[in-house]
CSV table of C-alpha atoms and ligand atoms in Angstrom, one decimal:
chain,number,residue,atom,x,y,z
A,15,MET,CA,-199.2,-48.2,-144.1
A,16,ARG,CA,-198.0,-44.6,-144.6
A,17,ILE,CA,-199.8,-41.9,-142.7
A,18,LEU,CA,-199.4,-38.1,-142.7
A,19,ALA,CA,-200.7,-36.6,-139.5
A,20,ILE,CA,-201.4,-33.0,-138.6
A,21,GLU,CA,-202.0,-31.5,-135.1
A,22,THR,CA,-203.0,-27.9,-134.5
A,23,SER,CA,-205.5,-28.1,-131.7
A,24,CYS,CA,-203.9,-25.5,-129.4
A,25,ASP,CA,-200.4,-23.9,-129.6
A,26,GLU,CA,-198.2,-26.5,-131.1
A,27,THR,CA,-198.1,-27.0,-134.9
A,28,SER,CA,-197.0,-30.5,-135.5
A,29,VAL,CA,-196.7,-32.8,-138.5
A,30,ALA,CA,-195.8,-36.5,-138.5
A,31,VAL,CA,-195.2,-39.0,-141.1
A,32,LEU,CA,-195.6,-42.6,-140.1
A,33,THR,CA,-194.2,-45.5,-142.3
A,34,PRO,CA,-193.8,-49.2,-141.5
A,35,LYS,CA,-190.1,-48.4,-140.8
A,36,ASP,CA,-190.2,-45.2,-138.7
A,37,LEU,CA,-192.1,-42.1,-137.6
A,38,THR,CA,-190.9,-38.6,-138.3
A,39,VAL,CA,-192.3,-35.7,-136.2
A,40,VAL,CA,-191.8,-32.0,-136.8
A,41,THR,CA,-193.1,-29.6,-134.2
A,42,ALA,CA,-193.1,-25.8,-134.0
A,43,SER,CA,-194.0,-24.6,-130.5
A,44,GLN,CA,-195.6,-21.2,-130.0
A,45,ILE,CA,-194.7,-21.1,-126.3
A,46,ASP,CA,-192.4,-18.1,-126.7
A,47,VAL,CA,-195.2,-16.1,-128.3
A,48,HIS,CA,-197.8,-17.0,-125.7
A,49,ARG,CA,-195.4,-16.4,-122.8
A,50,ILE,CA,-195.8,-12.7,-123.6
A,51,THR,CA,-199.5,-12.8,-122.8
A,52,GLY,CA,-199.2,-15.4,-120.1
A,53,GLY,CA,-201.5,-17.8,-122.0
A,54,VAL,CA,-202.8,-18.7,-125.5
A,55,VAL,CA,-204.7,-16.0,-127.4
A,56,PRO,CA,-206.7,-18.1,-130.0
A,57,GLU,CA,-206.4,-15.6,-132.9
A,58,VAL,CA,-202.6,-15.3,-132.4
A,59,ALA,CA,-202.3,-19.1,-132.2
A,60,ALA,CA,-204.1,-19.6,-135.5
A,61,ARG,CA,-201.9,-17.1,-137.3
A,62,GLU,CA,-198.8,-18.8,-136.0
A,63,HIS,CA,-200.2,-22.2,-137.2
A,64,VAL,CA,-200.8,-20.8,-140.7
A,65,GLN,CA,-197.3,-19.4,-140.9
A,66,VAL,CA,-195.5,-22.6,-140.2
A,67,MET,CA,-197.9,-25.2,-141.6
A,68,ILE,CA,-196.5,-25.5,-145.1
A,69,PRO,CA,-192.8,-25.4,-144.1
A,70,LEU,CA,-193.4,-28.1,-141.5
A,71,LEU,CA,-195.3,-30.3,-144.1
A,72,LYS,CA,-192.4,-30.0,-146.5
A,73,GLU,CA,-189.8,-30.7,-143.8
A,74,ALA,CA,-191.7,-33.7,-142.4
A,75,LEU,CA,-192.1,-35.3,-145.9
A,76,ALA,CA,-188.5,-34.6,-146.8
A,77,ARG,CA,-187.1,-36.0,-143.6
A,78,ALA,CA,-189.3,-39.1,-143.9
A,79,ALA,CA,-188.3,-39.4,-147.6
A,80,VAL,CA,-191.9,-40.0,-148.4
A,81,THR,CA,-193.7,-38.5,-151.5
A,82,PRO,CA,-197.4,-37.5,-151.3
A,83,GLN,CA,-198.2,-40.3,-153.8
A,84,GLN,CA,-196.8,-42.9,-151.4
A,85,LEU,CA,-199.2,-41.8,-148.6
A,86,ASP,CA,-202.0,-44.2,-147.8
A,87,ARG,CA,-204.0,-41.8,-145.5
A,88,ILE,CA,-204.0,-38.4,-144.0
A,89,ALA,CA,-205.0,-37.9,-140.3
A,90,VAL,CA,-205.9,-34.6,-138.6
A,91,THR,CA,-206.9,-33.5,-135.1
A,92,THR,CA,-210.5,-32.4,-135.5
A,93,GLY,CA,-211.3,-31.6,-131.9
A,94,PRO,CA,-211.6,-30.9,-129.1
A,95,GLY,CA,-209.5,-27.7,-129.0
A,96,LEU,CA,-209.5,-24.1,-130.0
A,97,MET,CA,-211.7,-23.6,-133.0
A,98,THR,CA,-209.5,-21.3,-134.9
A,99,SER,CA,-206.4,-23.4,-134.3
A,100,LEU,CA,-208.2,-26.6,-135.3
A,101,MET,CA,-209.5,-25.1,-138.5
A,102,VAL,CA,-205.9,-24.5,-139.8
A,103,GLY,CA,-205.1,-28.2,-139.5
A,104,VAL,CA,-208.5,-29.4,-140.7
A,105,GLU,CA,-208.6,-27.2,-143.8
A,106,THR,CA,-205.0,-28.0,-144.6
A,107,ALA,CA,-205.7,-31.7,-144.3
A,108,ARG,CA,-208.9,-31.4,-146.4
A,109,THR,CA,-207.1,-29.6,-149.2
A,110,LEU,CA,-204.2,-32.1,-149.2
A,111,ALA,CA,-206.6,-35.1,-149.2
A,112,TYR,CA,-208.6,-33.6,-152.1
A,113,GLY,CA,-205.6,-32.6,-154.1
A,114,TRP,CA,-203.7,-35.9,-153.5
A,115,GLN,CA,-206.8,-38.1,-153.6
A,116,LYS,CA,-206.1,-39.7,-150.2
A,117,PRO,CA,-208.6,-40.9,-147.5
A,118,LEU,CA,-208.9,-38.5,-144.6
A,119,PHE,CA,-209.3,-39.6,-141.0
A,120,PRO,CA,-210.5,-37.1,-138.4
A,121,ILE,CA,-208.8,-37.9,-135.0
A,122,ASN,CA,-210.0,-36.9,-131.5
A,123,HIS,CA,-207.2,-35.1,-129.7
A,124,ILE,CA,-207.9,-37.0,-126.4
A,125,GLU,CA,-207.6,-40.3,-128.3
A,126,GLY,CA,-204.3,-39.0,-129.6
A,127,HIS,CA,-203.0,-38.4,-126.0
A,128,ILE,CA,-204.0,-42.0,-125.1
A,129,ALA,CA,-202.4,-43.4,-128.3
A,130,ALA,CA,-199.1,-41.7,-127.4
A,131,ASN,CA,-198.8,-44.9,-125.3
A,132,TRP,CA,-198.5,-47.0,-128.4
A,133,LEU,CA,-195.2,-45.2,-129.3
A,134,PRO,CA,-191.6,-45.7,-128.4
A,135,PRO,CA,-189.4,-42.8,-127.2
A,136,LEU,CA,-188.2,-40.2,-129.7
A,137,ASP,CA,-184.5,-40.0,-130.5
A,138,THR,CA,-184.5,-36.3,-129.6
A,139,SER,CA,-186.8,-34.3,-127.4
A,140,PRO,CA,-189.0,-31.7,-129.0
A,141,VAL,CA,-190.4,-30.4,-125.7
A,142,TYR,CA,-190.7,-26.7,-125.6
A,143,GLU,CA,-188.2,-26.0,-128.3
A,144,PRO,CA,-189.3,-23.2,-130.7
A,145,THR,CA,-188.9,-25.7,-133.6
A,146,ALA,CA,-187.9,-29.2,-133.1
A,147,PHE,CA,-187.5,-32.3,-135.2
A,148,ALA,CA,-187.5,-35.9,-134.2
A,149,THR,CA,-187.4,-39.3,-135.8
A,150,MET,CA,-188.3,-42.5,-134.3
A,151,ARG,CA,-186.3,-45.6,-134.7
A,152,ALA,CA,-189.2,-47.9,-135.1
A,153,PHE,CA,-192.9,-47.9,-134.8
A,154,SER,CA,-194.9,-50.4,-132.9
A,155,GLY,CA,-198.6,-50.7,-131.8
A,156,PRO,CA,-199.5,-51.1,-128.1
A,157,ALA,CA,-196.9,-53.1,-126.2
A,158,PRO,CA,-197.8,-56.8,-126.4
A,159,ALA,CA,-198.0,-56.9,-122.6
A,160,MET,CA,-200.5,-54.0,-122.4
A,161,GLN,CA,-203.8,-55.4,-121.2
A,162,PHE,CA,-207.3,-54.2,-121.6
A,163,PRO,CA,-209.7,-53.0,-120.3
A,164,ALA,CA,-207.5,-50.1,-119.2
A,165,VAL,CA,-208.3,-46.9,-117.5
A,166,ALA,CA,-206.9,-43.8,-119.2
A,167,LEU,CA,-206.1,-40.5,-117.4
A,168,VAL,CA,-205.7,-37.6,-119.8
A,169,VAL,CA,-204.5,-34.4,-118.2
A,170,SER,CA,-203.6,-31.4,-120.2
A,171,GLY,CA,-204.2,-27.6,-120.6
A,172,GLY,CA,-207.6,-28.2,-122.0
A,173,HIS,CA,-208.7,-31.6,-120.5
A,174,THR,CA,-208.9,-33.6,-117.4
A,175,GLU,CA,-210.6,-36.9,-118.2
A,176,LEU,CA,-210.8,-40.4,-117.0
A,177,LEU,CA,-211.8,-43.0,-119.6
A,178,CYS,CA,-212.3,-46.7,-119.8
A,179,VAL,CA,-210.5,-48.2,-122.8
A,180,SER,CA,-211.8,-51.6,-123.8
A,181,GLN,CA,-209.3,-51.8,-126.6
A,182,PRO,CA,-207.3,-49.3,-128.8
A,183,GLY,CA,-209.9,-47.2,-130.5
A,184,HIS,CA,-212.7,-48.0,-128.1
A,185,TYR,CA,-213.3,-45.5,-125.3
A,186,GLU,CA,-215.9,-44.6,-122.7
A,187,LEU,CA,-215.8,-41.3,-120.8
A,188,ILE,CA,-216.2,-42.0,-117.1
A,189,GLY,CA,-215.3,-38.6,-115.6
A,190,ALA,CA,-214.1,-35.1,-116.5
A,191,THR,CA,-213.5,-31.7,-115.1
A,192,ARG,CA,-216.6,-29.6,-114.6
A,193,ASP,CA,-214.7,-26.3,-115.1
A,194,ASP,CA,-210.9,-25.7,-115.5
A,195,ALA,CA,-208.5,-28.5,-116.6
A,196,ALA,CA,-205.6,-29.4,-114.4
A,197,GLY,CA,-203.1,-27.8,-116.8
A,198,GLU,CA,-205.3,-24.7,-117.0
A,199,CYS,CA,-205.2,-24.5,-113.2
A,200,PHE,CA,-201.4,-24.7,-113.3
A,201,ASP,CA,-201.3,-22.0,-116.1
A,202,LYS,CA,-203.8,-19.6,-114.4
A,203,CYS,CA,-202.1,-20.0,-111.0
A,204,ALA,CA,-198.8,-19.2,-112.6
A,205,ARG,CA,-200.3,-16.0,-113.9
A,206,ILE,CA,-201.5,-15.1,-110.4
A,207,LEU,CA,-198.1,-15.9,-109.0
A,208,ASP,CA,-196.2,-14.0,-111.7
A,209,LEU,CA,-194.6,-17.2,-113.0
A,210,PRO,CA,-193.9,-17.8,-116.7
A,211,TYR,CA,-196.2,-19.7,-119.1
A,212,PRO,CA,-196.7,-22.6,-119.3
A,213,GLY,CA,-197.5,-22.8,-115.6
A,214,GLY,CA,-197.0,-26.5,-115.1
A,215,PRO,CA,-193.3,-26.6,-115.5
A,216,SER,CA,-192.7,-23.3,-113.7
A,217,ILE,CA,-194.8,-24.2,-110.7
A,218,SER,CA,-193.3,-27.6,-110.6
A,219,ALA,CA,-189.7,-26.2,-110.6
A,220,GLN,CA,-190.7,-23.8,-107.7
A,221,ALA,CA,-192.3,-26.7,-105.8
A,222,GLU,CA,-189.2,-28.8,-106.2
A,223,GLN,CA,-187.1,-25.9,-104.7
A,224,ALA,CA,-189.4,-25.8,-101.6
A,225,ARG,CA,-189.2,-29.6,-101.1
A,226,LYS,CA,-185.4,-29.4,-101.4
A,227,ALA,CA,-185.3,-26.6,-98.8
A,228,TRP,CA,-187.5,-28.6,-96.4
A,229,GLN,CA,-185.2,-31.6,-96.8
A,230,THR,CA,-182.1,-29.5,-96.0
A,231,ARG,CA,-183.8,-27.9,-93.0
A,232,ARG,CA,-184.8,-31.4,-91.8
A,233,ALA,CA,-181.3,-32.7,-92.2
A,234,GLU,CA,-179.8,-29.7,-90.4
A,235,GLN,CA,-182.4,-29.6,-87.5
A,236,GLY,CA,-182.7,-33.4,-87.3
A,237,GLN,CA,-186.5,-33.1,-87.4
A,238,PRO,CA,-188.6,-36.1,-88.4
A,239,THR,CA,-189.6,-36.2,-92.0
A,240,LYS,CA,-193.2,-35.6,-91.1
A,241,GLN,CA,-192.6,-31.9,-90.5
A,242,VAL,CA,-195.7,-30.1,-91.6
A,243,GLN,CA,-195.9,-28.1,-94.8
A,244,PRO,CA,-197.1,-24.6,-93.7
A,245,VAL,CA,-199.2,-23.8,-96.8
A,246,LYS,CA,-202.0,-26.2,-97.7
A,247,PHE,CA,-204.8,-26.1,-100.3
A,248,PRO,CA,-207.7,-28.6,-100.3
A,249,SER,CA,-207.9,-31.2,-103.2
A,250,PRO,CA,-211.2,-30.3,-104.9
A,251,MET,CA,-213.9,-33.0,-105.2
A,252,LEU,CA,-211.7,-35.5,-103.5
A,253,THR,CA,-214.6,-37.0,-101.6
A,254,SER,CA,-217.2,-36.8,-104.3
A,255,HIS,CA,-218.7,-40.2,-105.3
A,256,ASN,CA,-217.9,-39.9,-109.0
A,257,PHE,CA,-214.9,-39.5,-111.3
A,258,ASP,CA,-215.3,-35.8,-112.0
A,259,PHE,CA,-212.9,-33.0,-111.2
A,260,SER,CA,-213.1,-29.3,-110.5
A,261,PHE,CA,-210.1,-27.0,-110.4
A,262,SER,CA,-211.4,-23.4,-110.7
A,263,GLY,CA,-212.0,-23.2,-106.9
A,264,LEU,CA,-208.4,-24.1,-106.3
A,265,LYS,CA,-207.3,-21.2,-108.5
A,266,THR,CA,-209.5,-18.8,-106.5
A,267,ALA,CA,-208.0,-20.2,-103.3
A,268,VAL,CA,-204.5,-19.5,-104.5
A,269,LEU,CA,-205.6,-16.0,-105.5
A,270,TYR,CA,-207.0,-15.2,-102.1
A,271,PHE,CA,-204.1,-16.8,-100.2
A,272,ARG,CA,-201.7,-14.7,-102.2
A,273,ARG,CA,-203.7,-11.5,-101.4
A,274,ASP,CA,-204.0,-12.4,-97.7
A,275,HIS,CA,-200.4,-13.6,-97.2
A,276,PRO,CA,-198.3,-11.4,-99.5
A,277,THR,CA,-195.1,-12.5,-97.8
A,278,ALA,CA,-195.7,-16.3,-97.9
A,279,PRO,CA,-192.8,-18.0,-99.8
A,280,LEU,CA,-193.7,-18.5,-103.4
A,281,ALA,CA,-192.1,-21.9,-103.6
A,282,GLU,CA,-194.2,-23.2,-100.7
A,283,ILE,CA,-197.4,-22.0,-102.4
A,284,CYS,CA,-196.4,-23.8,-105.5
A,285,ALA,CA,-195.6,-27.0,-103.6
A,286,ALA,CA,-199.0,-26.9,-101.9
A,287,LEU,CA,-200.8,-26.2,-105.2
A,288,GLU,CA,-199.0,-29.0,-107.0
A,289,ASP,CA,-199.8,-31.4,-104.2
A,290,ALA,CA,-203.5,-30.5,-104.2
A,291,ILE,CA,-203.8,-31.1,-107.9
A,292,ILE,CA,-201.9,-34.3,-108.0
A,293,HIS,CA,-203.5,-35.8,-104.9
A,294,VAL,CA,-207.0,-35.7,-106.4
A,295,LEU,CA,-205.8,-36.9,-109.8
A,296,VAL,CA,-204.0,-39.9,-108.3
A,297,ASP,CA,-206.8,-40.7,-105.9
A,298,LYS,CA,-209.6,-40.7,-108.5
A,299,THR,CA,-207.5,-42.7,-110.9
A,300,LYS,CA,-206.9,-45.4,-108.3
A,301,ARG,CA,-210.6,-45.6,-107.6
A,302,ALA,CA,-211.5,-45.8,-111.3
A,303,ILE,CA,-209.0,-48.7,-111.8
A,304,LYS,CA,-210.7,-50.5,-108.9
A,305,GLN,CA,-214.3,-49.9,-110.1
A,306,TYR,CA,-213.6,-50.8,-113.7
A,307,GLN,CA,-211.4,-53.7,-112.8
A,308,ALA,CA,-208.8,-52.3,-115.2
A,309,LYS,CA,-205.7,-54.3,-116.1
A,310,SER,CA,-203.6,-51.3,-116.8
A,311,LEU,CA,-203.4,-47.6,-116.6
A,312,LEU,CA,-202.6,-45.3,-119.6
A,313,VAL,CA,-201.7,-41.7,-118.9
A,314,GLY,CA,-201.4,-38.9,-121.4
A,315,GLY,CA,-201.5,-35.1,-121.9
A,316,GLY,CA,-199.1,-32.3,-121.1
A,317,VAL,CA,-199.6,-32.6,-117.3
A,318,ALA,CA,-198.4,-36.2,-117.5
A,319,ALA,CA,-195.0,-34.6,-118.0
A,320,ASN,CA,-195.1,-33.6,-114.3
A,321,LEU,CA,-192.5,-35.7,-112.5
A,322,ARG,CA,-194.3,-35.8,-109.2
A,323,LEU,CA,-197.5,-37.1,-110.9
A,324,ARG,CA,-195.4,-39.7,-112.8
A,325,GLU,CA,-193.7,-40.8,-109.5
A,326,GLN,CA,-197.0,-41.1,-107.6
A,327,LEU,CA,-198.7,-43.1,-110.4
A,328,ARG,CA,-195.9,-45.6,-110.5
A,329,ASP,CA,-197.1,-47.1,-107.2
A,330,LEU,CA,-200.3,-48.8,-108.3
A,331,ASP,CA,-201.5,-52.4,-108.4
A,332,VAL,CA,-201.6,-52.5,-112.3
A,333,PRO,CA,-199.0,-51.8,-114.9
A,334,VAL,CA,-198.8,-48.1,-115.7
A,335,TYR,CA,-198.0,-46.7,-119.1
A,336,ILE,CA,-196.9,-43.1,-119.4
A,337,PRO,CA,-195.5,-41.7,-122.6
A,338,PRO,CA,-191.9,-40.3,-122.6
A,339,LEU,CA,-191.9,-36.7,-121.7
A,340,GLU,CA,-191.7,-35.4,-125.3
A,341,LEU,CA,-194.8,-37.3,-126.3
A,342,CYS,CA,-197.0,-36.1,-123.4
A,343,THR,CA,-197.4,-32.6,-124.7
A,344,ASP,CA,-199.2,-32.0,-128.1
A,345,ASN,CA,-197.6,-33.7,-131.1
A,346,ALA,CA,-198.7,-35.2,-134.4
A,347,ALA,CA,-197.0,-38.5,-133.7
A,348,MET,CA,-199.8,-39.4,-131.3
A,349,ILE,CA,-202.4,-38.5,-134.0
A,350,ALA,CA,-200.7,-40.9,-136.4
A,351,ALA,CA,-200.6,-43.6,-133.8
A,352,ALA,CA,-204.4,-43.2,-133.2
A,353,ALA,CA,-205.2,-43.1,-136.9
A,354,GLN,CA,-204.0,-46.7,-137.4
A,355,PHE,CA,-207.0,-47.9,-135.5
A,356,HIS,CA,-209.6,-46.2,-137.7
A,357,ASP,CA,-211.2,-47.8,-140.7
A,358,GLN,CA,-213.9,-45.2,-141.7
A,359,PRO,CA,-212.5,-42.2,-143.7
A,360,ALA,CA,-214.5,-39.0,-143.4
A,361,ASP,CA,-216.6,-37.5,-146.1
A,362,LEU,CA,-214.2,-34.8,-147.4
A,363,PHE,CA,-216.9,-32.3,-147.9
A,364,ALA,CA,-219.0,-32.9,-144.8
A,365,PHE,CA,-216.6,-33.1,-141.9
A,366,GLN,CA,-215.8,-30.1,-139.7
A,367,ALA,CA,-213.6,-29.1,-136.9
A,368,ASP,CA,-215.5,-29.7,-133.6
A,369,PRO,CA,-214.0,-27.7,-130.6
A,370,ASN,CA,-216.2,-29.8,-128.2
A,371,TRP,CA,-215.8,-33.2,-129.7
A,372,GLU,CA,-216.4,-35.7,-126.9
A,373,LEU,CA,-214.8,-39.1,-127.2
A,374,THR,CA,-217.6,-41.6,-127.3
A,375,PRO,CA,-217.7,-45.4,-127.8
A,376,ARG,CA,-217.6,-46.5,-131.4
B,682,KG4,O1,-201.3,-31.6,-123.9
B,682,KG4,P1,-200.8,-30.2,-123.9
B,682,KG4,O2,-199.5,-29.9,-124.6
B,682,KG4,O3,-201.8,-29.2,-124.6
B,682,KG4,C1,-203.2,-29.4,-124.4
B,682,KG4,O4,-203.8,-30.2,-125.0
B,682,KG4,O5,-203.7,-28.6,-123.5
B,682,KG4,O6,-200.7,-29.7,-122.4
B,682,KG4,C2,-200.3,-28.4,-122.0
B,682,KG4,C3,-200.4,-28.3,-120.5
B,682,KG4,C4,-200.2,-26.9,-120.0
B,682,KG4,O7,-201.3,-26.5,-119.2
B,682,KG4,C5,-198.9,-27.0,-119.2
B,682,KG4,O8,-198.9,-26.1,-118.1
B,682,KG4,C6,-199.0,-28.5,-118.7
B,682,KG4,O9,-199.5,-29.2,-119.8
B,682,KG4,N1,-197.7,-29.0,-118.4
B,682,KG4,C7,-197.4,-29.4,-117.1
B,682,KG4,C8,-196.0,-29.8,-117.2
B,682,KG4,N2,-195.6,-29.7,-118.5
B,682,KG4,C9,-196.6,-29.2,-119.2
B,682,KG4,N3,-198.1,-29.4,-116.0
B,682,KG4,C10,-197.5,-29.9,-114.9
B,682,KG4,N4,-196.2,-30.3,-114.9
B,682,KG4,C11,-195.4,-30.3,-116.0
B,682,KG4,N5,-194.2,-30.7,-115.9
B,683,ZN,ZN1,-203.2,-31.9,-125.7
């Protein structure tokens, strides 16, 4: 099967072409543009998508050496996401499907992040490059050893969700953030702390510096490893008896802490913040695995690129699948991967972008 996939839900414009032999992904990141405002301005994001969409489509098809006539289906991220960003992808896909007479498959962005686990690593990393290209050596489905039901943790700039996956394509939402997403918390705190966008990588880099400094201090002073970390933030909703999250209070805690302790070392604030976010993510994921008797854990979304989170999720009782770093952040490869498991094309004239599309069992 040959699939053309388009992803424009937030600030990455990405096009992928999947064939039985390989998968070509072409991604244009807008990070440099949004760094100026410290976050994504929807109107600006949509304009950027429009500017690069046609060149990326041409590039992806040329690199894949696939003609429009050879395509079997077109897939597009239809939600959730920023409405104006989604519309660029959706209207492009609708027009192509009509013109080329191809069936069109609307794909949920969250499903895409989970489906990134069906993919092998890319040859080159397109993470945070202004424009990047990558081709996969081969394309497979879920690893044969991947067992279901699985629990999926999707953590990104827009989402923090726990899902039960009975099999690829079949999902049940079991918990979600009630306000900000984990990545959003990283991004907003970075703004408070005058660190560059996106906040996740910049806060993580600072946190790493703090941990290295503690290690050096411990080695020099011969103190036991349990030496306390001076700054601490509570992990929100850690003790709630459900699988929901909340991160907006943590952002406020960081804001007040910064105001009340202007000389507190930035790196230590970042380490405490990262710990508070990761602690609740890991704890609730472990509980979900237990309650749903999951046989594996699937992780996805931009925050899954966080090395500390990856490290802490390794230590579970079930096999853990985390996509390679370059497939954690938004890309069209994951949309193509998800589209394989769909068999109902959309009505070309009826389907619409849905910024709040919730993944439900089908
Ligand atoms: O999945 P994604 O590319 O876009 C959305 O669907 O939102 O995720 C972007 C988010 C941003 O909030 C960014 O700060 C976060 O992922 N992120 C990270 C890391 N890399 C990206 N958060 C923590 N640690 C990282 N290394
Ligand atoms: Zn995403």
